[in-house]
Amino acid sequence: MIRQKLALAVATTLLLAGAAHAQSARDYISIVGSSTVYPFTTAVAEQFGKGSKFKTPKVESTGTGGGFKLFCAGVGVQHPDVSNASRAIKKSEIENCAKNGVTEIVEINIGFDGIVVASSKKTKPMPLTIKDLWLALAKEIPDPATGKLVTNNVKTWKDVNPTLPANKIEVLGPPPTSGTRDAFVELVMDHGCKEFPAIKELEKTDEKKAKAVCQTIREDGAYIEAGENDNLIVNKLVANPNALGIFGYSFMEENLDKIQGETINGVAPTFENIADGKYPVSRPLFIYVKKAHVGVIPGIKEFIAEFISEKAVGDDGYLSKKGLIPLPGAKRKQVAADANSLKTLAP
Amino acid sequence: MNKPTASPPTKIPSRDIKTIVNAGLARRHAAERRFRWYGLIAITLGLTFVVLMFANIIGKGYPAFWQTYIQVPVTFDAAVIDPQGNRDPQAIETADYAALVRAGMRQLFPNVQGRLELRALYGLVSSDAAHELQDRVLQNPALIGASQEVWLLASASVDTLVKGNIDRALDESERPIKDNQLEWVDKLQAAGKIEKQFNTILFTSGDSREPEQAGIRGALMGSFFTLLVTFLLSFPIGVATAVYLEEFAPKNRWTDLIEVNINNLAAVPSIVFGLLGLAVFINFFGLPRSAPLVGGLVLSLMTLPVIIIAGRAALTSVPPSIREAALGMGASKLQMVGHHVLPLAMPGMLTGSIIGMARALGESAPLLMIGMVAFIVDVPKGFMDPSTVLPVQIYLWSDLPERAFVERTSAAIMVLLAFMILMNGLAILLRKRFERRW
């Protein structure tokens, strides 16, 4: 038996060694990163695979942070070539990349994603402002009388803003691991709190504390972490007409028969408003390309060309049909030119 | 209530015992009835949930097994396909087949004018239609120049409409299909040019971002390769370990320690095995991410303890008299195990392995770590090709915005459940057919 086991162990090791050898040549592009960008990158990957002589790229959905971790792990076939991101790369991530020898990174802004606050069609629309949303969702808010910070006990939307209905505050949104949540905090919470003089004062004296007050979302059940699956939030909204949900624009577009996007600061979350930059809660989406892999892994240049082509990210491109909001024409041309020349990020 | 019988019974007349027993009898019967009812209620509740789940999944998923097609008159125009007229395969392969589809659609509705209207019209058929025409011509070049009525794949929104999942009463801006498209579809339906056919694409193609072109073939093959690796590794190692521990190993502190560890391992959350796989197989051995080989290695780590525990249980159920008889007849220990104990324990071992494999088939968490949660269009052909597995495919589809993926998600769940039932059924069959009781 022991001999048999030894033989098995040897066989396994040989198998592994053979596999390691096979790895030395990868003939497809490997992409990792954000689950928000995943639906767009996969569509491009599929088109690219069908319309070119190259293999269809492999697209992993790892989340933006997880994607950069893999992307920055080093140069070589075992590391991914492209990383999807629903936010710009952080300084710490660039440093981590540089430490592992990934110095030349090409950043490509592929378009915008709107973050909508939506409710079931069965309820009346609620015209919200960023200030309302912050007051409803922050953990600590300044007391209206004294300006001192108190724990947020606000129960209904009417308490937030007398013009809103007396519905209980229930907001279904993504968990802290999600890029959508990061963007919501940055675009709504950070701006909403700045409308209060008390917090502006605090910012002058204690910047860290002010940041924490702005960004911390209450944990008493008003904000419900509903997981990363946006379809789930849509279904929960239909079941609970009083709740609001936070998710990406493409999910609203697919479910317009069931849900409606609330106006924020008086601007409705429509394709045109997000594209114009009028709608306040939208964020840029990116892909990052490892320049050192161009020419090593076949097809990277052609893949970039497909991604920035008008037929993909243009105003009528197939990605806009999937819910990606295109960049304005002039910006798009600039991005395309930079991407084609593989202009790298400044170190 | 046992007290009276425990105390010396001499003093109590027999009539009294009878009364005491009779008095308690009704209560004991009632308790038994209650217990039966609790059991019945528990089972009914469990069954109701199972039925609800199945009804929900099947109700949502069965339409996905049919797919809408539109009959379009296609002229395989030689000027488009083979402008040189020399039947150059390269030219035929790269010709603009989408133009043929567009011409066919215009032929169906000659009155449609204007860029936007025409785009809406072309949107009725899937973008895969051109590919279908290309395949036909490549298979049969004699088609060039001929005209034919061809059933082309309809787009996902038309498919959803024909299946009755779009409310026509809604405002135009709220449904994926526009008023003019609605009118065309109605006309086509009236003319019998729209038909639902069995959805072979679901079983023959890999993943796609267009719902009507998406299939589970890639995920099925990925699951197959992964499970093959898992079985080839975990079954022999698991059986050998079980036999060694049960029949050969001395019973001492070390084997006790090993036993405790194996039992612990069986209860470790599967994501931990994924992390281990990432650290050992990918980062240390340098195996490729997303490969079924790595998935199989990780899942065999997870399945091994299950097989070892089931194997040991099967071995202990073989009565010692068989071992003693074999040894008494002069068999060596290895002969005793190989000729007598192992064959008798095999059905139990196989049952345990199949249940372990079924669990591995449904597992997705550890595969997250090793890159198998990925969009893969090409169907994997080997242990090294990037691939995904069935439960991961379900997870990925459930997260996509397109409405038409809902039914495909349920259909994929149905296929997964069918495999599960098949494997568990096989386990029961093996047990029924071959298990011996002493």
mmCIF file of C-alpha atoms in Angstrom, chain B residues 105-380:
data_model
loop_
_atom_site.group_PDB
_atom_site.id
_atom_site.type_symbol
_atom_site.label_atom_id
_atom_site.label_comp_id
_atom_site.label_asym_id
_atom_site.label_seq_id
_atom_site.Cartn_x
_atom_site.Cartn_y
_atom_site.Cartn_z
ATOM 1 C CA MET B 105 -35.207 41.213 -43.192
ATOM 2 C CA ARG B 106 -35.801 44.014 -45.690
ATOM 3 C CA GLN B 107 -37.381 41.501 -48.019
ATOM 4 C CA LEU B 108 -39.817 40.514 -45.250
ATOM 5 C CA PHE B 109 -40.803 44.129 -44.630
ATOM 6 C CA PRO B 110 -40.090 46.073 -47.819
ATOM 7 C CA ASN B 111 -41.868 49.183 -46.554
ATOM 8 C CA VAL B 112 -39.562 49.898 -43.661
ATOM 9 C CA GLN B 113 -37.542 53.027 -44.304
ATOM 10 C CA GLY B 114 -35.063 55.166 -42.407
ATOM 11 C CA ARG B 115 -31.964 54.288 -40.445
ATOM 12 C CA LEU B 116 -33.583 54.012 -37.010
ATOM 13 C CA GLU B 117 -36.528 51.959 -38.258
ATOM 14 C CA LEU B 118 -34.221 49.617 -40.127
ATOM 15 C CA ARG B 119 -32.016 49.187 -37.082
ATOM 16 C CA ALA B 120 -35.080 48.234 -35.056
ATOM 17 C CA LEU B 121 -36.014 45.747 -37.781
ATOM 18 C CA TYR B 122 -32.531 44.170 -37.872
ATOM 19 C CA GLY B 123 -32.718 43.974 -34.090
ATOM 20 C CA LEU B 124 -35.395 41.280 -34.312
ATOM 21 C CA VAL B 125 -32.831 38.621 -35.204
ATOM 22 C CA SER B 126 -29.861 37.686 -33.059
ATOM 23 C CA SER B 127 -26.398 38.910 -33.939
ATOM 24 C CA ASP B 128 -25.546 35.223 -34.251
ATOM 25 C CA ALA B 129 -27.703 34.870 -37.378
ATOM 26 C CA ALA B 130 -24.811 35.912 -39.619
ATOM 27 C CA HIS B 131 -22.681 33.215 -38.046
ATOM 28 C CA GLU B 132 -25.351 30.640 -38.778
ATOM 29 C CA LEU B 133 -25.409 31.616 -42.463
ATOM 30 C CA GLN B 134 -21.614 31.479 -42.587
ATOM 31 C CA ASP B 135 -21.714 27.927 -41.192
ATOM 32 C CA ARG B 136 -24.238 26.853 -43.782
ATOM 33 C CA VAL B 137 -22.220 28.215 -46.670
ATOM 34 C CA LEU B 138 -18.949 26.766 -45.375
ATOM 35 C CA GLN B 139 -20.585 23.356 -45.080
ATOM 36 C CA ASN B 140 -22.228 23.550 -48.449
ATOM 37 C CA PRO B 141 -20.585 26.019 -50.872
ATOM 38 C CA ALA B 142 -23.147 25.022 -53.489
ATOM 39 C CA LEU B 143 -25.575 27.316 -51.671
ATOM 40 C CA ILE B 144 -23.863 30.372 -53.128
ATOM 41 C CA GLY B 145 -26.233 32.029 -55.529
ATOM 42 C CA ALA B 146 -29.274 30.116 -54.264
ATOM 43 C CA SER B 147 -32.229 31.437 -52.291
ATOM 44 C CA GLN B 148 -33.614 29.689 -49.268
ATOM 45 C CA GLU B 149 -36.049 30.180 -46.416
ATOM 46 C CA VAL B 150 -33.896 29.956 -43.305
ATOM 47 C CA TRP B 151 -34.973 29.774 -39.664
ATOM 48 C CA LEU B 152 -32.791 32.356 -37.939
ATOM 49 C CA LEU B 153 -32.308 32.796 -34.212
ATOM 50 C CA ALA B 154 -34.494 35.582 -32.836
ATOM 51 C CA SER B 155 -33.067 38.165 -30.486
ATOM 52 C CA ALA B 156 -33.582 37.768 -26.753
ATOM 53 C CA SER B 157 -36.218 40.510 -26.538
ATOM 54 C CA VAL B 158 -38.329 38.911 -29.293
ATOM 55 C CA ASP B 159 -37.921 35.571 -27.540
ATOM 56 C CA THR B 160 -39.117 37.067 -24.256
ATOM 57 C CA LEU B 161 -42.090 38.655 -26.025
ATOM 58 C CA VAL B 162 -43.129 35.460 -27.799
ATOM 59 C CA LYS B 163 -42.936 33.604 -24.495
ATOM 60 C CA GLY B 164 -45.376 36.131 -23.083
ATOM 61 C CA ASN B 165 -43.025 37.692 -20.565
ATOM 62 C CA ILE B 166 -43.400 41.247 -21.791
ATOM 63 C CA ASP B 167 -46.494 43.191 -20.851
ATOM 64 C CA ARG B 168 -47.812 44.789 -24.041
ATOM 65 C CA ALA B 169 -49.911 47.275 -22.070
ATOM 66 C CA LEU B 170 -46.797 48.993 -20.760
ATOM 67 C CA ASP B 171 -45.601 52.267 -22.122
ATOM 68 C CA GLU B 172 -43.165 51.913 -25.029
ATOM 69 C CA SER B 173 -40.291 53.382 -23.011
ATOM 70 C CA GLU B 174 -40.711 50.758 -20.327
ATOM 71 C CA ARG B 175 -40.352 47.629 -22.388
ATOM 72 C CA PRO B 176 -37.349 46.326 -24.271
ATOM 73 C CA ILE B 177 -39.334 45.963 -27.452
ATOM 74 C CA LYS B 178 -40.654 49.014 -29.292
ATOM 75 C CA ASP B 179 -44.096 49.567 -30.829
ATOM 76 C CA ASN B 180 -42.927 49.065 -34.411
ATOM 77 C CA GLN B 181 -41.086 45.871 -33.455
ATOM 78 C CA LEU B 182 -44.214 44.641 -31.716
ATOM 79 C CA GLU B 183 -46.187 45.188 -34.895
ATOM 80 C CA TRP B 184 -43.640 43.310 -37.023
ATOM 81 C CA VAL B 185 -43.547 40.390 -34.620
ATOM 82 C CA ASP B 186 -47.347 40.195 -34.686
ATOM 83 C CA LYS B 187 -47.319 40.157 -38.471
ATOM 84 C CA LEU B 188 -44.657 37.456 -38.565
ATOM 85 C CA GLN B 189 -46.578 35.408 -36.057
ATOM 86 C CA ALA B 190 -49.774 35.722 -38.073
ATOM 87 C CA ALA B 191 -47.878 34.547 -41.162
ATOM 88 C CA GLY B 192 -46.479 31.540 -39.280
ATOM 89 C CA LYS B 193 -42.937 32.791 -39.675
ATOM 90 C CA ILE B 194 -42.183 32.634 -35.966
ATOM 91 C CA GLU B 195 -41.621 29.295 -34.326
ATOM 92 C CA LYS B 196 -40.369 27.960 -31.035
ATOM 93 C CA GLN B 197 -37.864 25.158 -31.429
ATOM 94 C CA PHE B 198 -36.001 23.069 -28.897
ATOM 95 C CA ASN B 199 -33.133 25.147 -27.568
ATOM 96 C CA THR B 200 -30.121 23.120 -28.676
ATOM 97 C CA ILE B 201 -27.869 26.152 -28.228
ATOM 98 C CA LEU B 202 -28.285 25.860 -24.478
ATOM 99 C CA PHE B 203 -26.524 22.499 -24.600
ATOM 100 C CA THR B 204 -24.080 23.002 -27.437
ATOM 101 C CA SER B 205 -22.467 26.370 -26.891
ATOM 102 C CA GLY B 206 -20.399 28.072 -24.238
ATOM 103 C CA ASP B 207 -21.190 31.215 -22.319
ATOM 104 C CA SER B 208 -22.242 34.366 -24.116
ATOM 105 C CA ARG B 209 -23.330 37.860 -23.174
ATOM 106 C CA GLU B 210 -26.278 37.581 -25.555
ATOM 107 C CA PRO B 211 -28.895 35.524 -23.703
ATOM 108 C CA GLU B 212 -30.145 33.769 -26.851
ATOM 109 C CA GLN B 213 -26.626 32.537 -27.654
ATOM 110 C CA ALA B 214 -25.622 31.495 -24.148
ATOM 111 C CA GLY B 215 -25.196 27.820 -23.324
ATOM 112 C CA ILE B 216 -23.961 25.598 -20.549
ATOM 113 C CA ARG B 217 -21.750 23.296 -22.619
ATOM 114 C CA GLY B 218 -18.598 25.042 -21.415
ATOM 115 C CA ALA B 219 -19.622 24.802 -17.774
ATOM 116 C CA LEU B 220 -20.671 21.161 -18.177
ATOM 117 C CA MET B 221 -17.328 20.205 -19.706
ATOM 118 C CA GLY B 222 -15.544 22.194 -17.008
ATOM 119 C CA SER B 223 -17.492 20.325 -14.336
ATOM 120 C CA PHE B 224 -16.719 17.024 -16.061
ATOM 121 C CA PHE B 225 -12.958 17.600 -16.198
ATOM 122 C CA THR B 226 -12.883 18.947 -12.655
ATOM 123 C CA LEU B 227 -14.810 15.995 -11.252
ATOM 124 C CA LEU B 228 -12.709 13.537 -13.227
ATOM 125 C CA VAL B 229 -9.563 14.909 -11.592
ATOM 126 C CA THR B 230 -11.294 14.880 -8.225
ATOM 127 C CA PHE B 231 -12.366 11.263 -8.589
ATOM 128 C CA LEU B 232 -9.047 10.004 -9.951
ATOM 129 C CA LEU B 233 -7.209 11.559 -7.037
ATOM 130 C CA SER B 234 -9.562 11.259 -4.103
ATOM 131 C CA PHE B 235 -10.956 7.770 -4.657
ATOM 132 C CA PRO B 236 -7.710 5.742 -4.721
ATOM 133 C CA ILE B 237 -6.067 7.848 -2.020
ATOM 134 C CA GLY B 238 -9.191 7.825 0.119
ATOM 135 C CA VAL B 239 -9.674 4.045 -0.148
ATOM 136 C CA ALA B 240 -5.994 3.360 0.513
ATOM 137 C CA THR B 241 -6.038 5.613 3.563
ATOM 138 C CA ALA B 242 -9.197 4.049 4.918
ATOM 139 C CA VAL B 243 -7.828 0.526 4.465
ATOM 140 C CA TYR B 244 -4.491 1.398 6.039
ATOM 141 C CA LEU B 245 -6.013 3.156 9.026
ATOM 142 C CA GLU B 246 -8.623 0.483 9.608
ATOM 143 C CA GLU B 247 -6.743 -2.717 8.889
ATOM 144 C CA PHE B 248 -3.004 -2.115 9.184
ATOM 145 C CA ALA B 249 -2.225 0.906 11.335
ATOM 146 C CA PRO B 250 -1.428 0.295 14.975
ATOM 147 C CA LYS B 251 -3.897 1.868 17.355
ATOM 148 C CA ASN B 252 -1.852 4.468 19.167
ATOM 149 C CA ARG B 253 -1.806 8.179 19.900
ATOM 150 C CA TRP B 254 -0.621 9.040 16.394
ATOM 151 C CA THR B 255 -3.411 7.263 14.585
ATOM 152 C CA ASP B 256 -5.882 8.834 17.017
ATOM 153 C CA LEU B 257 -4.476 12.230 16.146
ATOM 154 C CA ILE B 258 -4.792 11.471 12.441
ATOM 155 C CA GLU B 259 -8.361 10.327 12.909
ATOM 156 C CA VAL B 260 -9.334 13.494 14.766
ATOM 157 C CA ASN B 261 -7.736 15.583 12.051
ATOM 158 C CA ILE B 262 -9.536 13.772 9.255
ATOM 159 C CA ASN B 263 -12.853 14.279 11.008
ATOM 160 C CA ASN B 264 -12.030 17.943 11.481
ATOM 161 C CA LEU B 265 -11.098 18.324 7.851
ATOM 162 C CA ALA B 266 -14.494 17.036 6.769
ATOM 163 C CA ALA B 267 -16.093 19.943 8.640
ATOM 164 C CA VAL B 268 -13.794 22.712 7.384
ATOM 165 C CA PRO B 269 -15.661 25.330 5.313
ATOM 166 C CA SER B 270 -14.918 24.779 1.650
ATOM 167 C CA ILE B 271 -13.649 28.315 1.034
ATOM 168 C CA VAL B 272 -10.627 27.422 3.178
ATOM 169 C CA PHE B 273 -9.674 24.715 0.694
ATOM 170 C CA GLY B 274 -9.885 27.365 -2.023
ATOM 171 C CA LEU B 275 -7.428 29.576 -0.170
ATOM 172 C CA LEU B 276 -5.150 26.595 0.332
ATOM 173 C CA GLY B 277 -5.394 25.754 -3.358
ATOM 174 C CA LEU B 278 -4.501 29.313 -4.300
ATOM 175 C CA ALA B 279 -1.462 29.318 -2.019
ATOM 176 C CA VAL B 280 -0.165 25.857 -2.860
ATOM 177 C CA PHE B 281 -1.166 24.931 -6.394
ATOM 178 C CA ILE B 282 -1.193 28.334 -8.077
ATOM 179 C CA ASN B 283 1.326 30.424 -6.176
ATOM 180 C CA PHE B 284 3.776 27.671 -5.231
ATOM 181 C CA PHE B 285 3.508 25.116 -8.035
ATOM 182 C CA GLY B 286 2.707 27.774 -10.619
ATOM 183 C CA LEU B 287 -0.298 25.996 -12.117
ATOM 184 C CA PRO B 288 -2.510 28.179 -14.326
ATOM 185 C CA ARG B 289 -5.520 29.945 -12.822
ATOM 186 C CA SER B 290 -8.998 28.801 -13.879
ATOM 187 C CA ALA B 291 -7.808 25.325 -14.939
ATOM 188 C CA PRO B 292 -9.990 22.262 -14.164
ATOM 189 C CA LEU B 293 -6.837 20.518 -12.922
ATOM 190 C CA VAL B 294 -6.472 23.006 -10.064
ATOM 191 C CA GLY B 295 -10.217 22.924 -9.428
ATOM 192 C CA GLY B 296 -10.071 19.139 -9.251
ATOM 193 C CA LEU B 297 -7.089 19.212 -6.884
ATOM 194 C CA VAL B 298 -8.883 21.632 -4.549
ATOM 195 C CA LEU B 299 -12.120 19.688 -4.634
ATOM 196 C CA SER B 300 -10.310 16.411 -3.979
ATOM 197 C CA LEU B 301 -8.849 17.927 -0.821
ATOM 198 C CA MET B 302 -12.428 18.623 0.150
ATOM 199 C CA THR B 303 -13.787 15.207 -0.853
ATOM 200 C CA LEU B 304 -10.965 13.104 0.613
ATOM 201 C CA PRO B 305 -12.092 13.218 4.255
ATOM 202 C CA VAL B 306 -15.637 12.309 3.232
ATOM 203 C CA ILE B 307 -14.402 9.275 1.294
ATOM 204 C CA ILE B 308 -12.030 8.217 4.084
ATOM 205 C CA ILE B 309 -14.746 8.422 6.733
ATOM 206 C CA ALA B 310 -17.293 6.575 4.574
ATOM 207 C CA GLY B 311 -14.642 4.013 3.660
ATOM 208 C CA ARG B 312 -13.734 3.319 7.269
ATOM 209 C CA ALA B 313 -17.373 2.965 8.215
ATOM 210 C CA ALA B 314 -17.826 0.463 5.372
ATOM 211 C CA LEU B 315 -14.769 -1.497 6.502
ATOM 212 C CA THR B 316 -15.893 -1.676 10.136
ATOM 213 C CA SER B 317 -19.268 -3.028 9.037
ATOM 214 C CA VAL B 318 -17.563 -6.112 7.596
ATOM 215 C CA PRO B 319 -17.841 -8.680 10.408
ATOM 216 C CA PRO B 320 -14.579 -9.791 12.063
ATOM 217 C CA SER B 321 -15.497 -13.440 11.470
ATOM 218 C CA ILE B 322 -14.682 -13.005 7.787
ATOM 219 C CA ARG B 323 -11.219 -11.649 8.599
ATOM 220 C CA GLU B 324 -10.647 -14.437 11.115
ATOM 221 C CA ALA B 325 -11.796 -17.099 8.683
ATOM 222 C CA ALA B 326 -9.458 -15.783 5.986
ATOM 223 C CA LEU B 327 -6.516 -15.598 8.354
ATOM 224 C CA GLY B 328 -7.393 -19.043 9.684
ATOM 225 C CA MET B 329 -7.207 -20.448 6.175
ATOM 226 C CA GLY B 330 -3.668 -19.151 5.955
ATOM 227 C CA ALA B 331 -4.229 -15.955 3.997
ATOM 228 C CA SER B 332 -1.800 -13.114 4.547
ATOM 229 C CA LYS B 333 -3.156 -9.839 5.887
ATOM 230 C CA LEU B 334 -2.971 -8.228 2.463
ATOM 231 C CA GLN B 335 -4.783 -11.210 0.893
ATOM 232 C CA MET B 336 -7.404 -11.048 3.618
ATOM 233 C CA VAL B 337 -8.041 -7.387 2.879
ATOM 234 C CA GLY B 338 -7.712 -7.600 -0.891
ATOM 235 C CA HIS B 339 -9.702 -10.778 -1.453
ATOM 236 C CA HIS B 340 -12.357 -10.572 1.198
ATOM 237 C CA VAL B 341 -12.770 -7.378 3.200
ATOM 238 C CA LEU B 342 -12.373 -4.788 0.467
ATOM 239 C CA PRO B 343 -14.817 -6.379 -2.019
ATOM 240 C CA LEU B 344 -17.413 -6.608 0.725
ATOM 241 C CA ALA B 345 -16.848 -3.007 1.803
ATOM 242 C CA MET B 346 -16.734 -1.639 -1.756
ATOM 243 C CA PRO B 347 -20.459 -0.810 -2.181
ATOM 244 C CA GLY B 348 -20.381 1.285 0.970
ATOM 245 C CA MET B 349 -17.189 2.992 -0.143
ATOM 246 C CA LEU B 350 -18.590 3.759 -3.580
ATOM 247 C CA THR B 351 -21.760 5.166 -2.066
ATOM 248 C CA GLY B 352 -19.705 7.458 0.153
ATOM 249 C CA SER B 353 -17.560 8.568 -2.776
ATOM 250 C CA ILE B 354 -20.541 9.300 -4.984
ATOM 251 C CA ILE B 355 -22.113 11.440 -2.283
ATOM 252 C CA GLY B 356 -18.791 13.213 -1.840
ATOM 253 C CA MET B 357 -18.580 13.778 -5.599
ATOM 254 C CA ALA B 358 -22.127 15.120 -5.701
ATOM 255 C CA ARG B 359 -21.122 17.629 -3.066
ATOM 256 C CA ALA B 360 -18.058 18.554 -5.124
ATOM 257 C CA LEU B 361 -20.263 19.011 -8.208
ATOM 258 C CA GLY B 362 -22.372 21.590 -6.378
ATOM 259 C CA GLU B 363 -19.444 23.435 -4.877
ATOM 260 C CA SER B 364 -18.559 26.939 -6.005
ATOM 261 C CA ALA B 365 -16.975 28.782 -3.068
ATOM 262 C CA PRO B 366 -13.462 27.277 -3.226
ATOM 263 C CA LEU B 367 -13.368 27.801 -6.986
ATOM 264 C CA LEU B 368 -13.817 31.540 -6.482
ATOM 265 C CA MET B 369 -10.272 31.713 -5.152
ATOM 266 C CA ILE B 370 -8.635 29.863 -7.993
ATOM 267 C CA GLY B 371 -10.125 31.872 -10.809
ATOM 268 C CA MET B 372 -12.887 29.607 -12.028
ATOM 269 C CA VAL B 373 -15.490 32.346 -11.596
ATOM 270 C CA ALA B 374 -14.898 33.596 -15.091
ATOM 271 C CA PHE B 375 -16.510 34.371 -18.413
ATOM 272 C CA ILE B 376 -15.370 31.660 -20.782
ATOM 273 C CA VAL B 377 -16.768 31.400 -24.284
ATOM 274 C CA ASP B 378 -14.637 28.599 -25.712
ATOM 275 C CA VAL B 379 -15.677 25.158 -24.522
ATOM 276 C CA PRO B 380 -12.714 23.684 -22.593
#
